[in-house]
Amino acid sequence: MMKEEKVNYYLELISMPEYLPYDTSGIMNELAISDDDVAAYQHQKAREISLTPVEKRNIIVKQVIKPLLKKNGFSTTGLTWYREIGDSYLIIHMMNSQFNSNSTGASFRFHISASKKDEIKEQLSKQWIYNQACELNQFDFLPYCGMLSPYYSGGMYKIDGYKNFLPSNRPIEQICRQIGADFETWILPELCRIKSYENFSELRSQKLKQHESKEVKLLRYYYAAQSTAANPNEASYKILVAMKKELGLSEEAIRAHIDWLDICRENSSFTKVDAKEWALRTSLD
């Protein structure tokens, strides 16, 4: 095999569940490849992709988010959009992960809050107050708190990044279509009905109740199962058992939507790890 073929074979092999997260230096030695060879191959594959994760995020903001928010009455300053609602402002602020890169992908979220005008005026140069006591994020508006979205990652949208140790590459058109639908179908219709600070406070209370639904608790458990299945040791198993008990989930409930784990798997870094058996194992405790 040529060196590139050896590296590709190595990366395919070590992304298999039986090799995670164990020391694979023996395989590397057998194939006569080095860490530098692996890094060079990963960088080469990343260069073959026409748009980086951050470039895709920028396109989404420019071509999807800004036009939609402007159309729905929001003004903008930087990565903050705002609309007057009586004596207050409805504010949408976009925040990016500080760890964004080709390998980690581009992660970002939208903080949605309401602030009184007099509170805003107290700030120099019109610096916005992001009121965490009266705040939601974009996934609070989506069914099941957005946890079935192909771009869900712990409360943030995530674009691309490495999967199975190699760069992933979702089509930008697909990403724009999905995130645009999130805003047009779920987020903006509800925000446009907000007429006051009190309206937003009531909406926030309603949305936060979703987090206590059986389905969202199941999805939290499934994501935890998918994450710990990549390192299935006694400590991670105890964490999963404790979470199952804390969430009050029965074996019947876990089995009811077990196919949702396929979405959790596709959203994970190691898509070859099937966590269904691992998730059901806790029924023994």
mmCIF file of C-alpha atoms in Angstrom:
data_model
loop_
_atom_site.group_PDB
_atom_site.id
_atom_site.type_symbol
_atom_site.label_atom_id
_atom_site.label_comp_id
_atom_site.label_asym_id
_atom_site.label_seq_id
_atom_site.Cartn_x
_atom_site.Cartn_y
_atom_site.Cartn_z
ATOM 1 C CA MET A 1 0.000 0.000 0.000
ATOM 2 C CA MET A 2 1.058 3.576 -0.638
ATOM 3 C CA LYS A 3 1.535 5.772 2.437
ATOM 4 C CA GLU A 4 -1.778 7.607 1.894
ATOM 5 C CA GLU A 5 -3.593 4.282 1.630
ATOM 6 C CA LYS A 6 -1.941 3.107 4.842
ATOM 7 C CA VAL A 7 -2.993 6.262 6.697
ATOM 8 C CA ASN A 8 -6.556 6.035 5.385
ATOM 9 C CA TYR A 9 -6.729 2.375 6.433
ATOM 10 C CA TYR A 10 -5.319 3.273 9.848
ATOM 11 C CA LEU A 11 -7.927 6.009 10.423
ATOM 12 C CA GLU A 12 -10.751 3.718 9.334
ATOM 13 C CA LEU A 13 -9.493 1.026 11.678
ATOM 14 C CA ILE A 14 -9.011 3.150 14.790
ATOM 15 C CA SER A 15 -12.472 4.715 14.463
ATOM 16 C CA MET A 16 -14.010 1.269 14.983
ATOM 17 C CA PRO A 17 -15.567 0.776 18.433
ATOM 18 C CA GLU A 18 -13.151 -1.991 19.416
ATOM 19 C CA TYR A 19 -10.202 0.416 19.097
ATOM 20 C CA LEU A 20 -11.729 3.388 20.931
ATOM 21 C CA PRO A 21 -10.096 4.913 22.944
ATOM 22 C CA TYR A 22 -7.186 2.506 23.197
ATOM 23 C CA ASP A 23 -3.515 3.009 22.334
ATOM 24 C CA THR A 24 -3.150 2.390 18.599
ATOM 25 C CA SER A 25 0.586 2.973 18.361
ATOM 26 C CA GLY A 26 1.107 -0.740 17.647
ATOM 27 C CA ILE A 27 -1.042 -0.499 14.513
ATOM 28 C CA MET A 28 0.846 2.617 13.489
ATOM 29 C CA ASN A 29 4.152 0.804 13.892
ATOM 30 C CA GLU A 30 2.914 -2.171 11.847
ATOM 31 C CA LEU A 31 1.914 0.138 9.011
ATOM 32 C CA ALA A 32 5.167 2.132 9.294
ATOM 33 C CA ILE A 33 3.415 5.504 9.590
ATOM 34 C CA SER A 34 3.867 8.380 12.017
ATOM 35 C CA ASP A 35 1.744 11.009 13.734
ATOM 36 C CA ASP A 36 3.097 13.521 11.212
ATOM 37 C CA ASP A 37 1.874 11.301 8.356
ATOM 38 C CA VAL A 38 -1.593 11.182 9.883
ATOM 39 C CA ALA A 39 -1.723 14.949 10.463
ATOM 40 C CA ALA A 40 -0.541 15.643 6.906
ATOM 41 C CA TYR A 41 -3.240 13.361 5.487
ATOM 42 C CA GLN A 42 -5.955 15.022 7.586
ATOM 43 C CA HIS A 43 -4.817 18.483 6.470
ATOM 44 C CA GLN A 44 -4.760 17.346 2.860
ATOM 45 C CA LYS A 45 -8.354 16.099 3.115
ATOM 46 C CA ALA A 46 -9.391 19.375 4.743
ATOM 47 C CA ARG A 47 -7.811 21.358 1.886
ATOM 48 C CA GLU A 48 -9.808 19.330 -0.636
ATOM 49 C CA ILE A 49 -13.037 20.764 0.805
ATOM 50 C CA SER A 50 -14.035 23.996 -0.924
ATOM 51 C CA LEU A 51 -15.433 25.725 2.190
ATOM 52 C CA THR A 52 -14.158 25.532 5.763
ATOM 53 C CA PRO A 53 -16.666 25.174 8.634
ATOM 54 C CA VAL A 54 -16.184 28.841 9.588
ATOM 55 C CA GLU A 55 -16.681 29.981 5.982
ATOM 56 C CA LYS A 56 -19.932 28.005 5.870
ATOM 57 C CA ARG A 57 -21.066 29.628 9.108
ATOM 58 C CA ASN A 58 -20.343 33.060 7.644
ATOM 59 C CA ILE A 59 -22.420 32.251 4.563
ATOM 60 C CA ILE A 60 -25.321 31.156 6.767
ATOM 61 C CA VAL A 61 -25.208 34.422 8.717
ATOM 62 C CA LYS A 62 -24.961 36.555 5.591
ATOM 63 C CA GLN A 63 -27.408 34.723 3.324
ATOM 64 C CA VAL A 64 -29.917 33.283 5.821
ATOM 65 C CA ILE A 65 -29.900 34.865 9.290
ATOM 66 C CA LYS A 66 -29.456 38.545 8.421
ATOM 67 C CA PRO A 67 -32.091 38.641 5.634
ATOM 68 C CA LEU A 68 -34.640 36.730 7.711
ATOM 69 C CA LEU A 69 -34.219 38.919 10.785
ATOM 70 C CA LYS A 70 -34.310 42.110 8.734
ATOM 71 C CA LYS A 71 -37.491 40.903 7.021
ATOM 72 C CA ASN A 72 -39.047 40.386 10.438
ATOM 73 C CA GLY A 73 -38.279 43.834 11.784
ATOM 74 C CA PHE A 74 -34.935 43.373 13.505
ATOM 75 C CA SER A 75 -32.153 45.940 13.258
ATOM 76 C CA THR A 76 -28.560 44.845 13.618
ATOM 77 C CA THR A 77 -25.273 45.885 15.126
ATOM 78 C CA GLY A 78 -22.467 43.395 14.635
ATOM 79 C CA LEU A 79 -23.733 39.964 15.648
ATOM 80 C CA THR A 80 -26.639 41.375 17.644
ATOM 81 C CA TRP A 81 -30.156 41.914 16.293
ATOM 82 C CA TYR A 82 -32.836 43.834 18.184
ATOM 83 C CA ARG A 83 -36.465 44.915 17.888
ATOM 84 C CA GLU A 84 -38.423 47.316 20.069
ATOM 85 C CA ILE A 85 -41.229 45.809 22.141
ATOM 86 C CA GLY A 86 -42.828 48.610 24.113
ATOM 87 C CA ASP A 87 -40.450 49.798 26.812
ATOM 88 C CA SER A 88 -38.015 46.982 26.066
ATOM 89 C CA TYR A 89 -35.915 45.386 23.359
ATOM 90 C CA LEU A 90 -36.103 41.837 22.078
ATOM 91 C CA ILE A 91 -32.480 40.862 21.491
ATOM 92 C CA ILE A 92 -30.879 38.039 19.503
ATOM 93 C CA HIS A 93 -27.142 37.721 20.001
ATOM 94 C CA MET A 94 -25.004 35.218 18.127
ATOM 95 C CA MET A 95 -22.130 33.643 20.038
ATOM 96 C CA ASN A 96 -19.363 31.510 18.564
ATOM 97 C CA SER A 97 -17.297 28.827 20.248
ATOM 98 C CA GLN A 98 -13.742 29.933 20.931
ATOM 99 C CA PHE A 99 -12.587 26.479 19.809
ATOM 100 C CA ASN A 100 -13.864 26.649 16.226
ATOM 101 C CA SER A 101 -11.459 25.078 13.716
ATOM 102 C CA ASN A 102 -11.389 22.652 10.802
ATOM 103 C CA SER A 103 -11.107 19.729 13.220
ATOM 104 C CA THR A 104 -13.697 20.818 15.795
ATOM 105 C CA GLY A 105 -16.093 22.382 13.278
ATOM 106 C CA ALA A 106 -17.893 25.697 13.618
ATOM 107 C CA SER A 107 -20.161 25.817 16.667
ATOM 108 C CA PHE A 108 -22.447 28.763 17.385
ATOM 109 C CA ARG A 109 -25.710 29.587 19.114
ATOM 110 C CA PHE A 110 -28.236 32.396 19.377
ATOM 111 C CA HIS A 111 -29.008 33.908 22.769
ATOM 112 C CA ILE A 112 -32.542 35.302 22.691
ATOM 113 C CA SER A 113 -33.543 37.641 25.507
ATOM 114 C CA ALA A 114 -35.480 40.760 26.452
ATOM 115 C CA SER A 115 -34.065 43.831 28.208
ATOM 116 C CA LYS A 116 -35.641 47.041 29.448
ATOM 117 C CA LYS A 117 -34.692 50.175 27.524
ATOM 118 C CA ASP A 118 -33.592 52.016 30.657
ATOM 119 C CA GLU A 119 -31.190 49.169 31.455
ATOM 120 C CA ILE A 120 -29.709 49.424 27.983
ATOM 121 C CA LYS A 121 -29.234 53.193 28.273
ATOM 122 C CA GLU A 122 -27.104 52.739 31.370
ATOM 123 C CA GLN A 123 -24.454 51.071 29.226
ATOM 124 C CA LEU A 124 -21.824 53.123 27.422
ATOM 125 C CA SER A 125 -21.851 53.072 23.599
ATOM 126 C CA LYS A 126 -25.129 51.161 23.618
ATOM 127 C CA GLN A 127 -23.635 47.896 24.803
ATOM 128 C CA TRP A 128 -26.425 45.385 25.036
ATOM 129 C CA ILE A 129 -27.351 43.567 28.220
ATOM 130 C CA TYR A 130 -27.846 39.862 27.634
ATOM 131 C CA ASN A 131 -30.234 39.102 30.448
ATOM 132 C CA GLN A 132 -29.453 35.526 31.454
ATOM 133 C CA ALA A 133 -32.362 35.558 33.881
ATOM 134 C CA CYS A 134 -34.694 36.053 30.928
ATOM 135 C CA GLU A 135 -33.023 34.163 28.115
ATOM 136 C CA LEU A 136 -33.616 31.332 25.655
ATOM 137 C CA ASN A 137 -31.574 29.868 22.834
ATOM 138 C CA GLN A 138 -32.603 28.824 19.342
ATOM 139 C CA PHE A 139 -33.171 25.171 20.212
ATOM 140 C CA ASP A 140 -35.720 26.044 22.909
ATOM 141 C CA PHE A 141 -38.105 26.877 20.065
ATOM 142 C CA LEU A 142 -37.651 23.626 18.130
ATOM 143 C CA PRO A 143 -39.461 20.318 18.756
ATOM 144 C CA TYR A 144 -37.661 18.236 21.396
ATOM 145 C CA CYS A 145 -35.419 21.258 22.127
ATOM 146 C CA GLY A 146 -33.708 20.783 18.777
ATOM 147 C CA MET A 147 -32.044 17.549 19.839
ATOM 148 C CA LEU A 148 -33.108 15.769 16.654
ATOM 149 C CA SER A 149 -31.505 18.423 14.462
ATOM 150 C CA PRO A 150 -28.614 17.154 12.309
ATOM 151 C CA TYR A 151 -26.681 20.214 13.535
ATOM 152 C CA TYR A 152 -27.326 19.784 17.275
ATOM 153 C CA SER A 153 -24.307 19.742 19.553
ATOM 154 C CA GLY A 154 -25.006 20.403 23.210
ATOM 155 C CA GLY A 155 -27.231 23.426 22.662
ATOM 156 C CA MET A 156 -25.201 24.798 19.766
ATOM 157 C CA TYR A 157 -25.404 24.474 16.025
ATOM 158 C CA LYS A 158 -22.333 22.622 14.769
ATOM 159 C CA ILE A 159 -21.128 22.590 11.174
ATOM 160 C CA ASP A 160 -18.754 19.864 10.000
ATOM 161 C CA GLY A 161 -15.584 19.112 11.954
ATOM 162 C CA TYR A 162 -13.837 15.756 12.057
ATOM 163 C CA LYS A 163 -15.868 12.555 12.120
ATOM 164 C CA ASN A 164 -14.008 9.279 12.464
ATOM 165 C CA PHE A 165 -10.779 11.354 12.440
ATOM 166 C CA LEU A 166 -11.424 12.869 8.998
ATOM 167 C CA PRO A 167 -13.105 16.135 7.885
ATOM 168 C CA SER A 168 -16.846 15.936 7.246
ATOM 169 C CA ASN A 169 -18.448 18.073 4.561
ATOM 170 C CA ARG A 170 -22.182 18.764 4.534
ATOM 171 C CA PRO A 171 -23.385 20.734 1.507
ATOM 172 C CA ILE A 172 -23.791 24.427 2.333
ATOM 173 C CA GLU A 173 -27.179 24.460 0.551
ATOM 174 C CA GLN A 174 -28.440 21.756 2.903
ATOM 175 C CA ILE A 175 -27.242 23.615 5.995
ATOM 176 C CA CYS A 176 -28.771 26.918 4.870
ATOM 177 C CA ARG A 177 -32.067 25.213 4.120
ATOM 178 C CA GLN A 178 -32.264 23.538 7.546
ATOM 179 C CA ILE A 179 -31.254 26.525 9.659
ATOM 180 C CA GLY A 180 -33.444 28.819 7.576
ATOM 181 C CA ALA A 181 -36.401 26.494 8.204
ATOM 182 C CA ASP A 182 -35.640 26.511 11.946
ATOM 183 C CA PHE A 183 -35.979 30.284 12.042
ATOM 184 C CA GLU A 184 -38.866 30.652 9.586
ATOM 185 C CA THR A 185 -40.979 27.787 10.930
ATOM 186 C CA TRP A 186 -40.294 27.768 14.657
ATOM 187 C CA ILE A 187 -38.358 30.735 15.994
ATOM 188 C CA LEU A 188 -39.472 33.913 14.236
ATOM 189 C CA PRO A 189 -43.259 33.291 14.254
ATOM 190 C CA GLU A 190 -43.179 33.120 18.056
ATOM 191 C CA LEU A 191 -40.806 36.050 18.465
ATOM 192 C CA CYS A 192 -42.919 38.232 16.195
ATOM 193 C CA ARG A 193 -45.877 37.718 18.529
ATOM 194 C CA ILE A 194 -43.908 39.181 21.447
ATOM 195 C CA LYS A 195 -45.130 42.712 22.237
ATOM 196 C CA SER A 196 -43.657 43.311 25.700
ATOM 197 C CA TYR A 197 -41.057 42.220 28.230
ATOM 198 C CA GLU A 198 -43.792 40.375 30.103
ATOM 199 C CA ASN A 199 -44.772 38.479 26.934
ATOM 200 C CA PHE A 200 -41.214 37.243 26.581
ATOM 201 C CA SER A 201 -41.024 36.207 30.239
ATOM 202 C CA GLU A 202 -44.189 34.151 29.789
ATOM 203 C CA LEU A 203 -42.838 32.583 26.606
ATOM 204 C CA ARG A 204 -39.596 31.684 28.360
ATOM 205 C CA SER A 205 -41.459 29.925 31.145
ATOM 206 C CA GLN A 206 -43.422 27.901 28.597
ATOM 207 C CA LYS A 207 -40.354 26.937 26.584
ATOM 208 C CA LEU A 208 -38.309 25.863 29.578
ATOM 209 C CA LYS A 209 -41.016 23.367 30.527
ATOM 210 C CA GLN A 210 -40.033 21.356 27.447
ATOM 211 C CA HIS A 211 -36.802 20.402 29.187
ATOM 212 C CA GLU A 212 -38.803 18.354 31.667
ATOM 213 C CA SER A 213 -40.675 16.354 29.035
ATOM 214 C CA LYS A 214 -40.106 12.608 28.834
ATOM 215 C CA GLU A 215 -38.870 12.864 25.243
ATOM 216 C CA VAL A 216 -36.216 15.480 26.017
ATOM 217 C CA LYS A 217 -35.054 13.494 29.044
ATOM 218 C CA LEU A 218 -34.743 10.434 26.805
ATOM 219 C CA LEU A 219 -32.693 12.373 24.281
ATOM 220 C CA ARG A 220 -30.395 13.643 27.022
ATOM 221 C CA TYR A 221 -29.890 10.030 28.065
ATOM 222 C CA TYR A 222 -29.318 8.865 24.480
ATOM 223 C CA TYR A 223 -26.673 11.521 23.856
ATOM 224 C CA ALA A 224 -24.946 10.541 27.093
ATOM 225 C CA ALA A 225 -25.097 6.886 26.045
ATOM 226 C CA GLN A 226 -23.591 7.708 22.644
ATOM 227 C CA SER A 227 -20.805 9.731 24.225
ATOM 228 C CA THR A 228 -19.881 7.158 26.869
ATOM 229 C CA ALA A 229 -20.135 4.217 24.440
ATOM 230 C CA ALA A 230 -16.937 5.472 22.810
ATOM 231 C CA ASN A 231 -15.202 4.720 26.126
ATOM 232 C CA PRO A 232 -17.298 1.941 27.697
ATOM 233 C CA ASN A 233 -15.586 1.447 31.038
ATOM 234 C CA GLU A 234 -16.961 0.987 34.533
ATOM 235 C CA ALA A 235 -16.778 4.678 35.391
ATOM 236 C CA SER A 236 -18.728 5.768 32.292
ATOM 237 C CA TYR A 237 -21.274 3.022 32.910
ATOM 238 C CA LYS A 238 -21.872 4.285 36.451
ATOM 239 C CA ILE A 239 -22.415 7.786 35.068
ATOM 240 C CA LEU A 240 -25.013 6.437 32.646
ATOM 241 C CA VAL A 241 -26.803 4.422 35.340
ATOM 242 C CA ALA A 242 -26.901 7.452 37.639
ATOM 243 C CA MET A 243 -28.306 9.608 34.826
ATOM 244 C CA LYS A 244 -31.013 7.051 34.041
ATOM 245 C CA LYS A 245 -32.101 7.049 37.685
ATOM 246 C CA GLU A 246 -31.940 10.837 37.995
ATOM 247 C CA LEU A 247 -34.131 11.264 34.913
ATOM 248 C CA GLY A 248 -36.577 8.611 36.097
ATOM 249 C CA LEU A 249 -36.373 6.552 32.897
ATOM 250 C CA SER A 250 -37.661 3.004 32.664
ATOM 251 C CA GLU A 251 -36.381 0.266 30.344
ATOM 252 C CA GLU A 252 -39.679 0.508 28.450
ATOM 253 C CA ALA A 253 -39.204 4.259 27.934
ATOM 254 C CA ILE A 254 -35.614 3.802 26.735
ATOM 255 C CA ARG A 255 -36.688 1.130 24.238
ATOM 256 C CA ALA A 256 -39.620 3.219 22.986
ATOM 257 C CA HIS A 257 -37.490 5.660 20.968
ATOM 258 C CA ILE A 258 -34.223 3.740 20.707
ATOM 259 C CA ASP A 259 -33.984 4.614 16.989
ATOM 260 C CA TRP A 260 -33.310 8.216 18.038
ATOM 261 C CA LEU A 261 -29.858 6.971 18.960
ATOM 262 C CA ASP A 262 -29.125 6.774 15.233
ATOM 263 C CA ILE A 263 -29.414 10.578 15.113
ATOM 264 C CA CYS A 264 -27.217 10.926 18.196
ATOM 265 C CA ARG A 265 -24.672 8.658 16.505
ATOM 266 C CA GLU A 266 -24.647 10.713 13.297
ATOM 267 C CA ASN A 267 -24.182 13.878 15.380
ATOM 268 C CA SER A 268 -21.232 12.363 17.240
ATOM 269 C CA SER A 269 -17.558 12.328 16.330
ATOM 270 C CA PHE A 270 -17.499 8.556 15.943
ATOM 271 C CA THR A 271 -20.361 7.453 13.746
ATOM 272 C CA LYS A 272 -19.353 3.780 13.758
ATOM 273 C CA VAL A 273 -20.176 3.457 17.454
ATOM 274 C CA ASP A 274 -23.667 1.996 17.835
ATOM 275 C CA ALA A 275 -24.681 2.728 21.437
ATOM 276 C CA LYS A 276 -28.063 0.986 21.477
ATOM 277 C CA GLU A 277 -26.917 -2.106 23.361
ATOM 278 C CA TRP A 278 -24.909 0.082 25.746
ATOM 279 C CA ALA A 279 -27.949 2.310 26.393
ATOM 280 C CA LEU A 280 -30.159 -0.692 27.142
ATOM 281 C CA ARG A 281 -27.593 -2.320 29.400
ATOM 282 C CA THR A 282 -28.592 -0.033 32.279
ATOM 283 C CA SER A 283 -31.897 -1.892 32.493
ATOM 284 C CA LEU A 284 -29.978 -4.522 34.451
ATOM 285 C CA ASP A 285 -29.474 -2.047 37.321
#
